[in-house]
Amino acid sequence: MPILLYHHVEGDVSYSRYYVSVPDFRAQMQALHDWGYTAIPISLLLDALIKGAELPEKPIVITFDDGNRNIYDNAFPIMQEFGFPGVFYIVANRLNSGTNIAHVPELKEMLAVGWEIGSHSYTHSDLTLDHSIAQYEILQSKLDIEDALGIKVQTFAYPYGTIDPYLAQKVQDYGYRAGMGLGASATHTWGTMFYLSRIEIQGDYTVTDMAARLPWKDNK
């Protein structure tokens, strides 16, 4: 099953890899809905991998990295129209800092309707370059987000998608259920739970481009 990754949803025209325009995002969510996909929280995918929990016929997980405010302003209401929950990965030291970041009240509103919040580290540093900061970046970010939101943070998104065996082990040791990476695969197993592949939807992708990266093409 596919896990999608977005960074920004903003504006009328997509102008970079990381920015999907609001009209394009709406068209993509409409297409997923029309094709019969059911968006699920990442926790349900993990329950399926670990415990054999039942999944809908065409499940998909939709994730967003960095905690950008435009996800709350633009992506969140569109997904609400289609009944799609998402997973929002937050950089802990940006909580309640600045006008372009989703703050605690917005995050709690999203949580209340089925979204999940994960950690995207404490400062968005490439952890493969300095293992000495791994505990702070991985564990303290989890603790601070949990304290701010009153939830249990279950998953960690590696900054820049970079990973090594040490970091994968630390994510597991510090109490996360899974780690989120990058890739093109829509196949996930118990053995890949600490680097689950996510398909990045880039700013210049059309609905056709997105479809080419998804399974169950014959059913569309």
Coordinates of N, CA and C in Angstrom, one line a residue:
M1 N 0.8 -1.2 0.0 CA 0.0 0.0 0.0 C 0.9 1.2 0.0
P2 N 0.5 2.3 -0.7 CA 1.3 3.5 -0.8 C 1.3 4.4 0.4
I3 N 2.4 5.0 0.7 CA 2.5 6.1 1.7 C 3.0 7.3 0.9
L4 N 2.2 8.3 0.9 CA 2.5 9.5 0.1 C 3.2 10.5 1.1
L5 N 4.0 11.4 0.5 CA 4.7 12.4 1.3 C 4.5 13.8 0.6
Y6 N 4.1 14.8 1.4 CA 4.0 16.2 0.9 C 4.8 17.0 1.9
H7 N 5.2 18.2 1.4 CA 5.9 19.2 2.3 C 5.0 20.4 2.5
H8 N 4.7 21.1 1.3 CA 3.9 22.3 1.3 C 2.7 22.1 0.4
V9 N 1.5 22.7 0.8 CA 0.4 22.8 -0.1 C 0.0 24.3 0.0
E10 N 0.3 25.0 -1.1 CA 0.1 26.4 -1.0 C 0.1 27.0 -2.4
G11 N -0.7 28.1 -2.6 CA -0.7 28.9 -3.8 C -1.5 28.3 -4.9
D12 N -1.6 29.0 -6.0 CA -2.4 28.6 -7.2 C -1.5 27.8 -8.2
V13 N -0.2 28.0 -8.1 CA 0.7 27.4 -9.1 C 1.8 26.7 -8.3
S14 N 2.2 25.5 -8.7 CA 3.3 24.8 -8.0 C 4.6 25.3 -8.6
Y15 N 5.5 25.8 -7.7 CA 6.7 26.5 -8.2 C 8.0 25.8 -7.8
S16 N 7.9 24.7 -7.1 CA 9.1 24.0 -6.7 C 8.8 22.6 -6.4
R17 N 9.8 21.8 -6.2 CA 9.6 20.4 -5.9 C 8.8 20.2 -4.6
Y18 N 9.0 21.1 -3.7 CA 8.4 20.9 -2.3 C 7.0 21.6 -2.2
Y19 N 6.6 22.3 -3.2 CA 5.3 23.0 -3.1 C 4.3 22.5 -4.1
V20 N 3.3 21.9 -3.6 CA 2.1 21.5 -4.5 C 1.1 22.5 -4.3
S21 N 0.6 23.0 -5.5 CA -0.5 24.0 -5.4 C -1.8 23.5 -4.8
V22 N -2.6 24.4 -4.3 CA -3.9 24.0 -3.8 C -4.7 23.3 -4.8
P23 N -4.9 23.9 -6.0 CA -5.7 23.2 -7.0 C -5.2 21.8 -7.4
D24 N -3.9 21.7 -7.5 CA -3.3 20.4 -7.8 C -3.6 19.4 -6.6
F25 N -3.4 19.8 -5.4 CA -3.6 19.0 -4.3 C -5.1 18.5 -4.2
R26 N -6.0 19.4 -4.5 CA -7.4 19.1 -4.5 C -7.7 18.0 -5.6
A27 N -7.1 18.2 -6.8 CA -7.3 17.3 -7.9 C -6.7 15.9 -7.5
Q28 N -5.6 15.9 -6.8 CA -5.0 14.6 -6.4 C -5.9 13.9 -5.3
M29 N -6.4 14.6 -4.4 CA -7.3 14.0 -3.4 C -8.6 13.5 -4.0
Q30 N -9.1 14.3 -4.9 CA -10.3 13.9 -5.7 C -10.1 12.6 -6.4
A31 N -8.9 12.5 -7.1 CA -8.6 11.3 -7.8 C -8.5 10.1 -6.9
L32 N -7.8 10.3 -5.8 CA -7.7 9.1 -4.9 C -9.1 8.7 -4.4
H33 N -9.9 9.6 -4.1 CA -11.3 9.3 -3.7 C -12.1 8.6 -4.8
D34 N -12.0 9.1 -6.0 CA -12.7 8.5 -7.2 C -12.1 7.1 -7.5
W35 N -10.9 6.9 -7.3 CA -10.3 5.6 -7.5 C -10.5 4.6 -6.4
G36 N -11.2 5.0 -5.4 CA -11.6 4.0 -4.3 C -10.6 3.9 -3.2
Y37 N -9.6 4.7 -3.1 CA -8.6 4.6 -2.0 C -9.3 5.1 -0.7
T38 N -8.9 4.5 0.4 CA -9.3 4.9 1.7 C -8.0 5.3 2.5
A39 N -8.0 6.5 2.9 CA -6.8 7.0 3.7 C -7.0 6.5 5.1
I40 N -5.8 6.0 5.6 CA -5.8 5.4 7.0 C -4.7 6.1 7.8
P41 N -4.7 6.1 9.1 CA -3.6 6.5 9.9 C -2.5 5.5 9.9
I42 N -1.3 6.0 10.1 CA -0.1 5.1 10.0 C -0.2 4.0 11.1
S43 N -0.9 4.3 12.2 CA -1.0 3.3 13.3 C -1.7 2.1 12.8
L44 N -2.7 2.3 11.9 CA -3.5 1.1 11.4 C -2.6 0.2 10.5
L45 N -1.7 0.9 9.7 CA -0.8 0.1 8.9 C 0.1 -0.7 9.8
L46 N 0.6 -0.1 10.9 CA 1.5 -0.8 11.8 C 0.8 -2.0 12.5
D47 N -0.5 -1.7 12.9 CA -1.2 -2.8 13.5 C -1.4 -4.0 12.5
A48 N -1.6 -3.7 11.2 CA -1.7 -4.7 10.2 C -0.4 -5.5 10.1
L49 N 0.7 -4.8 10.1 CA 2.0 -5.5 9.9 C 2.4 -6.3 11.1
I50 N 2.0 -5.8 12.3 CA 2.4 -6.5 13.6 C 1.4 -7.5 14.0
K51 N 0.1 -7.1 14.0 CA -0.9 -7.9 14.6 C -1.9 -8.5 13.5
G52 N -1.7 -8.2 12.3 CA -2.6 -8.7 11.3 C -4.0 -8.0 11.2
A53 N -4.0 -6.7 11.7 CA -5.3 -6.0 11.7 C -5.8 -5.9 10.2
E54 N -7.1 -5.8 10.1 CA -7.7 -5.8 8.8 C -7.6 -4.4 8.2
L55 N -7.3 -4.3 6.9 CA -7.2 -3.0 6.2 C -8.3 -2.9 5.2
P56 N -8.7 -1.7 4.8 CA -9.7 -1.6 3.7 C -9.1 -2.1 2.4
E57 N -9.9 -2.2 1.4 CA -9.5 -2.8 0.1 C -8.3 -2.0 -0.6
K58 N -8.4 -0.7 -0.6 CA -7.3 0.0 -1.2 C -6.8 1.1 -0.3
P59 N -6.0 0.7 0.7 CA -5.6 1.7 1.7 C -4.5 2.6 1.2
I60 N -4.4 3.8 1.8 CA -3.3 4.7 1.5 C -3.0 5.5 2.8
V61 N -1.7 5.9 3.0 CA -1.4 6.8 4.1 C -0.9 8.0 3.5
I62 N -1.3 9.2 4.0 CA -0.9 10.5 3.4 C -0.2 11.3 4.5
T63 N 1.1 11.5 4.3 CA 1.9 12.2 5.3 C 2.4 13.5 4.8
F64 N 2.7 14.4 5.8 CA 3.2 15.7 5.6 C 4.4 16.0 6.5
D65 N 5.5 16.5 6.0 CA 6.7 16.7 6.8 C 6.9 18.2 7.1
D66 N 7.5 18.5 8.2 CA 8.0 19.8 8.6 C 7.1 20.7 9.5
G67 N 5.8 20.4 9.6 CA 4.9 21.1 10.4 C 4.5 22.5 9.8
N68 N 4.5 22.6 8.5 CA 4.2 23.9 7.9 C 2.7 24.3 8.1
R69 N 2.5 25.5 8.4 CA 1.1 26.0 8.6 C 0.2 25.8 7.4
N70 N 0.8 25.9 6.2 CA -0.1 25.7 5.0 C -0.7 24.4 4.9
I71 N -0.2 23.4 5.6 CA -0.9 22.1 5.6 C -2.2 22.2 6.4
Y72 N -2.1 22.9 7.5 CA -3.4 23.1 8.3 C -4.3 24.0 7.5
D73 N -3.9 25.1 6.9 CA -4.7 26.0 6.2 C -5.3 25.5 4.9
N74 N -4.5 24.7 4.2 CA -4.9 24.3 2.8 C -5.2 22.8 2.7
A75 N -4.3 22.0 3.1 CA -4.5 20.5 2.9 C -5.5 20.0 3.8
F76 N -5.5 20.4 5.1 CA -6.4 19.8 6.1 C -7.9 20.0 5.7
P77 N -8.4 21.1 5.3 CA -9.8 21.2 5.0 C -10.2 20.4 3.7
I78 N -9.3 20.3 2.8 CA -9.6 19.5 1.6 C -9.7 18.1 2.0
M79 N -8.8 17.6 2.8 CA -8.8 16.2 3.2 C -10.1 15.9 4.1
Q80 N -10.5 16.9 4.8 CA -11.7 16.7 5.6 C -12.9 16.5 4.7
E81 N -12.9 17.2 3.5 CA -14.0 17.0 2.6 C -14.2 15.6 2.1
F82 N -13.0 14.9 2.0 CA -13.1 13.5 1.5 C -13.0 12.5 2.6
G83 N -13.0 12.9 3.9 CA -12.9 12.0 5.0 C -11.5 11.3 5.1
F84 N -10.5 12.0 4.7 CA -9.1 11.5 4.7 C -8.4 12.0 6.0
P85 N -7.9 11.1 6.8 CA -7.0 11.5 7.9 C -5.6 11.6 7.3
G86 N -4.7 12.4 8.0 CA -3.3 12.4 7.5 C -2.4 12.2 8.7
V87 N -1.1 12.2 8.4 CA -0.1 12.1 9.5 C 0.9 13.3 9.3
F88 N 1.1 14.1 10.3 CA 1.8 15.3 10.3 C 3.1 15.2 11.1
Y89 N 4.2 15.3 10.5 CA 5.5 15.2 11.1 C 6.1 16.5 11.5
I90 N 6.3 16.7 12.8 CA 6.6 18.0 13.4 C 8.1 18.1 13.8
V91 N 8.7 19.2 13.5 CA 10.0 19.5 14.1 C 9.8 20.2 15.4
A92 N 10.3 19.5 16.5 CA 9.9 19.9 17.8 C 10.3 21.3 18.2
N93 N 11.4 21.8 17.8 CA 11.8 23.1 18.2 C 11.1 24.2 17.5
R94 N 10.2 23.9 16.5 CA 9.4 24.8 15.8 C 8.0 25.0 16.4
L95 N 7.7 24.1 17.4 CA 6.3 24.2 18.0 C 6.1 25.6 18.5
N96 N 5.0 26.2 18.1 CA 4.6 27.6 18.5 C 5.6 28.6 18.2
S97 N 6.4 28.4 17.1 CA 7.4 29.4 16.7 C 7.1 29.9 15.3
G98 N 6.8 31.2 15.2 CA 6.6 31.8 13.8 C 5.3 31.6 13.3
T99 N 5.0 32.4 12.2 CA 3.7 32.4 11.6 C 3.5 31.4 10.5
N100 N 4.6 30.7 10.1 CA 4.4 29.8 9.0 C 4.4 28.3 9.5
I101 N 4.3 28.1 10.8 CA 4.3 26.8 11.4 C 2.9 26.5 12.1
A102 N 2.4 25.3 12.0 CA 1.2 24.9 12.7 C 1.5 24.9 14.2
H103 N 0.7 25.6 15.0 CA 0.9 25.6 16.4 C 0.1 24.6 17.1
V104 N 0.2 24.5 18.4 CA -0.4 23.5 19.2 C -1.9 23.5 19.0
P105 N -2.6 24.6 19.1 CA -4.1 24.6 18.9 C -4.5 24.0 17.6
E106 N -3.8 24.3 16.5 CA -4.1 23.7 15.2 C -3.9 22.2 15.2
L107 N -2.8 21.8 15.8 CA -2.4 20.4 15.8 C -3.5 19.6 16.6
K108 N -3.9 20.2 17.7 CA -5.0 19.5 18.5 C -6.3 19.4 17.7
E109 N -6.6 20.4 16.9 CA -7.8 20.3 16.1 C -7.7 19.2 15.1
M110 N -6.5 19.0 14.5 CA -6.3 17.9 13.6 C -6.4 16.6 14.3
L111 N -5.8 16.5 15.4 CA -5.8 15.2 16.2 C -7.3 14.8 16.5
A112 N -8.1 15.8 16.8 CA -9.5 15.5 17.2 C -10.3 14.9 16.2
V113 N -9.9 15.0 14.9 CA -10.7 14.4 13.8 C -9.9 13.2 13.1
G114 N -8.9 12.7 13.9 CA -8.3 11.4 13.4 C -6.9 11.5 12.8
W115 N -6.4 12.7 12.7 CA -5.0 12.8 12.3 C -4.1 12.3 13.3
E116 N -2.9 11.9 12.9 CA -1.8 11.5 13.8 C -0.6 12.5 13.7
I117 N 0.1 12.7 14.8 CA 1.3 13.5 14.8 C 2.5 12.7 15.1
G118 N 3.6 12.9 14.3 CA 4.8 12.2 14.6 C 5.9 13.2 14.7
S119 N 7.1 12.7 15.1 CA 8.3 13.5 15.2 C 9.1 13.5 13.9
H120 N 9.6 14.7 13.6 CA 10.5 14.9 12.5 C 11.9 15.4 13.0
S121 N 12.2 15.0 14.2 CA 13.4 15.4 14.9 C 13.2 16.7 15.7
Y122 N 14.3 17.1 16.4 CA 14.2 18.3 17.2 C 14.6 19.6 16.4
T123 N 15.6 19.4 15.5 CA 16.0 20.6 14.8 C 16.1 20.4 13.3
H124 N 15.7 19.3 12.8 CA 15.7 18.9 11.4 C 17.2 18.8 10.9
S125 N 18.0 18.2 11.7 CA 19.4 18.0 11.3 C 19.6 16.6 10.7
D126 N 20.6 16.5 9.8 CA 20.9 15.2 9.2 C 21.6 14.4 10.3
L127 N 20.9 13.4 10.8 CA 21.5 12.7 11.9 C 22.6 11.7 11.6
T128 N 22.7 11.4 10.3 CA 23.8 10.5 9.9 C 25.1 11.2 10.0
L129 N 25.1 12.5 10.1 CA 26.4 13.3 10.1 C 27.0 13.4 11.5
D130 N 26.1 13.2 12.6 CA 26.6 13.4 13.9 C 25.7 12.5 14.9
H131 N 26.2 11.3 15.2 CA 25.4 10.5 16.1 C 25.3 11.0 17.5
S132 N 26.2 11.9 17.9 CA 26.2 12.4 19.3 C 24.9 13.1 19.6
I133 N 24.2 13.6 18.6 CA 23.0 14.4 18.8 C 21.7 13.5 18.6
A134 N 21.9 12.2 18.4 CA 20.8 11.4 18.0 C 19.8 11.3 19.2
Q135 N 20.3 11.1 20.4 CA 19.4 10.9 21.5 C 18.5 12.2 21.7
Y136 N 19.1 13.3 21.6 CA 18.3 14.6 21.8 C 17.3 14.7 20.6
E137 N 17.8 14.5 19.4 CA 16.9 14.7 18.2 C 15.8 13.7 18.2
I138 N 16.1 12.5 18.5 CA 15.0 11.5 18.4 C 14.2 11.4 19.6
L139 N 14.8 11.3 20.8 CA 14.0 11.1 22.0 C 13.4 12.4 22.6
Q140 N 14.2 13.4 22.7 CA 13.7 14.7 23.2 C 12.6 15.3 22.4
S141 N 12.7 15.1 21.1 CA 11.6 15.6 20.2 C 10.3 14.8 20.5
K142 N 10.4 13.6 20.7 CA 9.2 12.7 21.1 C 8.6 13.2 22.4
L143 N 9.5 13.4 23.4 CA 9.0 13.8 24.7 C 8.3 15.2 24.7
D144 N 8.9 16.1 24.0 CA 8.4 17.5 23.9 C 7.0 17.5 23.2
I145 N 6.9 16.8 22.1 CA 5.7 16.7 21.3 C 4.6 16.1 22.2
E146 N 4.9 15.0 22.8 CA 4.0 14.3 23.7 C 3.5 15.2 24.8
D147 N 4.4 16.0 25.4 CA 4.0 16.9 26.5 C 3.1 18.0 26.0
A148 N 3.4 18.5 24.8 CA 2.7 19.7 24.3 C 1.3 19.3 23.8
L149 N 1.1 18.0 23.3 CA -0.1 17.6 22.7 C -0.9 16.6 23.5
G150 N -0.3 16.0 24.6 CA -1.0 15.0 25.4 C -1.2 13.7 24.6
I151 N -0.3 13.3 23.8 CA -0.5 12.1 23.0 C 0.7 11.2 23.1
K152 N 0.7 10.0 22.6 CA 1.8 9.2 22.4 C 2.3 9.2 21.0
V153 N 3.5 9.7 20.8 CA 4.1 9.8 19.4 C 4.6 8.4 19.0
Q154 N 4.1 7.9 17.9 CA 4.4 6.5 17.5 C 5.4 6.4 16.4
T155 N 5.6 7.4 15.6 CA 6.4 7.3 14.4 C 7.4 8.4 14.3
F156 N 8.5 8.2 13.7 CA 9.6 9.2 13.5 C 9.9 9.3 12.0
A157 N 9.9 10.5 11.4 CA 10.3 10.7 10.0 C 11.7 11.2 10.0
Y158 N 12.6 10.5 9.4 CA 14.1 10.8 9.3 C 14.2 12.1 8.5
P159 N 14.9 13.1 9.1 CA 15.2 14.3 8.3 C 16.0 14.0 7.0
Y160 N 15.5 14.5 5.9 CA 16.1 14.3 4.6 C 16.0 12.9 4.2
G161 N 15.3 12.1 4.9 CA 15.2 10.6 4.5 C 16.5 9.9 4.7
T162 N 17.5 10.4 5.4 CA 18.8 9.7 5.6 C 18.8 8.9 6.8
I163 N 19.4 7.7 6.7 CA 19.4 6.7 7.8 C 20.6 5.9 7.7
D164 N 21.0 5.3 8.9 CA 22.0 4.3 8.9 C 21.6 3.3 10.0
P165 N 22.2 2.1 10.1 CA 21.7 1.1 11.1 C 21.7 1.7 12.5
Y166 N 22.6 2.5 12.9 CA 22.6 3.1 14.3 C 21.3 3.9 14.5
L167 N 21.0 4.7 13.6 CA 19.8 5.6 13.8 C 18.5 4.7 13.8
A168 N 18.4 3.7 12.9 CA 17.3 2.9 12.9 C 17.1 2.2 14.3
Q169 N 18.2 1.7 14.9 CA 18.2 1.1 16.2 C 17.7 2.0 17.3
K170 N 18.2 3.3 17.2 CA 17.9 4.3 18.2 C 16.4 4.6 18.1
V171 N 15.9 4.8 17.0 CA 14.4 5.0 16.8 C 13.6 3.9 17.5
Q172 N 14.0 2.7 17.3 CA 13.4 1.6 18.0 C 13.6 1.6 19.5
D173 N 14.8 1.9 19.9 CA 15.1 1.9 21.3 C 14.4 2.9 22.1
Y174 N 14.1 4.1 21.5 CA 13.5 5.2 22.1 C 12.0 5.2 22.1
G175 N 11.4 4.0 21.7 CA 10.0 3.8 21.9 C 9.1 4.1 20.7
Y176 N 9.7 4.3 19.5 CA 8.8 4.5 18.4 C 8.4 3.1 17.8
R177 N 7.3 3.1 17.1 CA 6.8 1.9 16.5 C 7.4 1.7 15.1
A178 N 7.8 2.8 14.4 CA 8.2 2.8 13.1 C 9.0 4.0 12.7
G179 N 9.8 4.0 11.6 CA 10.5 5.1 11.1 C 10.1 5.3 9.6
M180 N 10.0 6.6 9.2 CA 9.5 6.9 7.9 C 10.7 7.4 7.0
G181 N 10.8 6.9 5.8 CA 11.8 7.3 4.9 C 11.3 7.8 3.6
L182 N 12.1 7.6 2.6 CA 11.8 8.0 1.2 C 11.9 6.7 0.3
G183 N 11.3 6.8 -0.9 CA 11.5 5.7 -1.8 C 10.3 5.6 -2.8
A184 N 10.3 4.5 -3.6 CA 9.3 4.3 -4.6 C 8.4 3.1 -4.3
S185 N 8.7 2.4 -3.3 CA 8.0 1.1 -3.0 C 6.7 1.4 -2.3
A186 N 5.7 0.6 -2.7 CA 4.4 0.6 -1.9 C 4.2 -0.7 -1.2
T187 N 5.3 -1.5 -1.0 CA 5.3 -2.7 -0.3 C 6.0 -2.6 1.1
H188 N 5.3 -2.9 2.1 CA 5.9 -2.8 3.5 C 5.7 -4.1 4.2
T189 N 6.7 -4.4 5.0 CA 6.8 -5.6 5.8 C 7.2 -5.3 7.2
W190 N 7.2 -6.3 8.1 CA 7.7 -6.2 9.4 C 9.1 -5.8 9.4
G191 N 9.9 -6.3 8.4 CA 11.3 -6.0 8.3 C 11.7 -4.6 7.9
T192 N 10.7 -3.9 7.3 CA 11.0 -2.5 6.8 C 10.4 -1.5 7.7
M193 N 9.9 -1.9 8.9 CA 9.1 -0.9 9.7 C 9.9 0.3 10.2
F194 N 11.2 0.2 10.2 CA 12.0 1.3 10.7 C 12.7 2.1 9.5
Y195 N 12.2 1.8 8.3 CA 12.4 2.7 7.2 C 11.3 2.4 6.1
L196 N 10.1 2.9 6.5 CA 9.0 2.7 5.6 C 9.1 3.6 4.4
S197 N 9.0 3.1 3.2 CA 9.2 3.9 2.0 C 8.0 4.8 1.8
R198 N 8.3 6.1 1.5 CA 7.2 7.1 1.2 C 7.4 7.6 -0.2
I199 N 6.4 7.8 -0.9 CA 6.4 8.3 -2.3 C 6.2 9.8 -2.2
E200 N 7.3 10.6 -2.6 CA 7.1 12.0 -2.5 C 6.3 12.5 -3.7
I201 N 5.3 13.3 -3.5 CA 4.5 13.9 -4.5 C 5.1 15.3 -4.7
Q202 N 5.7 15.5 -5.9 CA 6.4 16.8 -6.1 C 5.5 17.8 -6.8
G203 N 6.0 19.0 -6.8 CA 5.2 20.2 -7.2 C 4.8 20.1 -8.6
D204 N 5.5 19.5 -9.5 CA 5.2 19.5 -10.9 C 4.4 18.2 -11.3
Y205 N 4.0 17.4 -10.4 CA 3.3 16.1 -10.7 C 1.9 16.4 -11.1
T206 N 1.4 15.8 -12.2 CA 0.0 15.8 -12.6 C -0.7 14.7 -11.9
V207 N -2.0 14.6 -12.0 CA -2.7 13.4 -11.4 C -2.2 12.2 -12.1
T208 N -1.9 12.2 -13.4 CA -1.4 11.1 -14.2 C 0.0 10.7 -13.6
D209 N 0.8 11.6 -13.3 CA 2.1 11.3 -12.7 C 2.0 10.6 -11.4
M210 N 1.0 11.1 -10.6 CA 0.8 10.4 -9.3 C 0.3 9.0 -9.5
A211 N -0.7 8.9 -10.4 CA -1.2 7.5 -10.7 C -0.2 6.5 -11.1
A212 N 0.8 7.0 -11.8 CA 1.9 6.1 -12.3 C 2.7 5.5 -11.2
R213 N 2.6 6.1 -10.0 CA 3.4 5.7 -8.8 C 2.6 4.9 -7.8
L214 N 1.3 4.7 -8.2 CA 0.5 4.0 -7.2 C 0.1 2.6 -7.7
P215 N -0.1 1.6 -6.8 CA -0.6 0.3 -7.2 C -2.1 0.3 -7.5
W216 N -2.5 -0.9 -7.9 CA -4.0 -1.1 -8.2 C -4.4 -0.3 -9.4
K217 N -3.5 -0.1 -10.4 CA -3.8 0.7 -11.5 C -4.9 0.1 -12.3
D218 N -5.0 -1.2 -12.4 CA -6.1 -1.8 -13.2 C -7.5 -1.5 -12.6
N219 N -7.6 -1.1 -11.4 CA -8.9 -0.8 -10.8 C -9.3 0.6 -10.9
K220 N -8.5 1.5 -11.5 CA -8.8 2.9 -11.5 C -9.8 3.1 -12.7

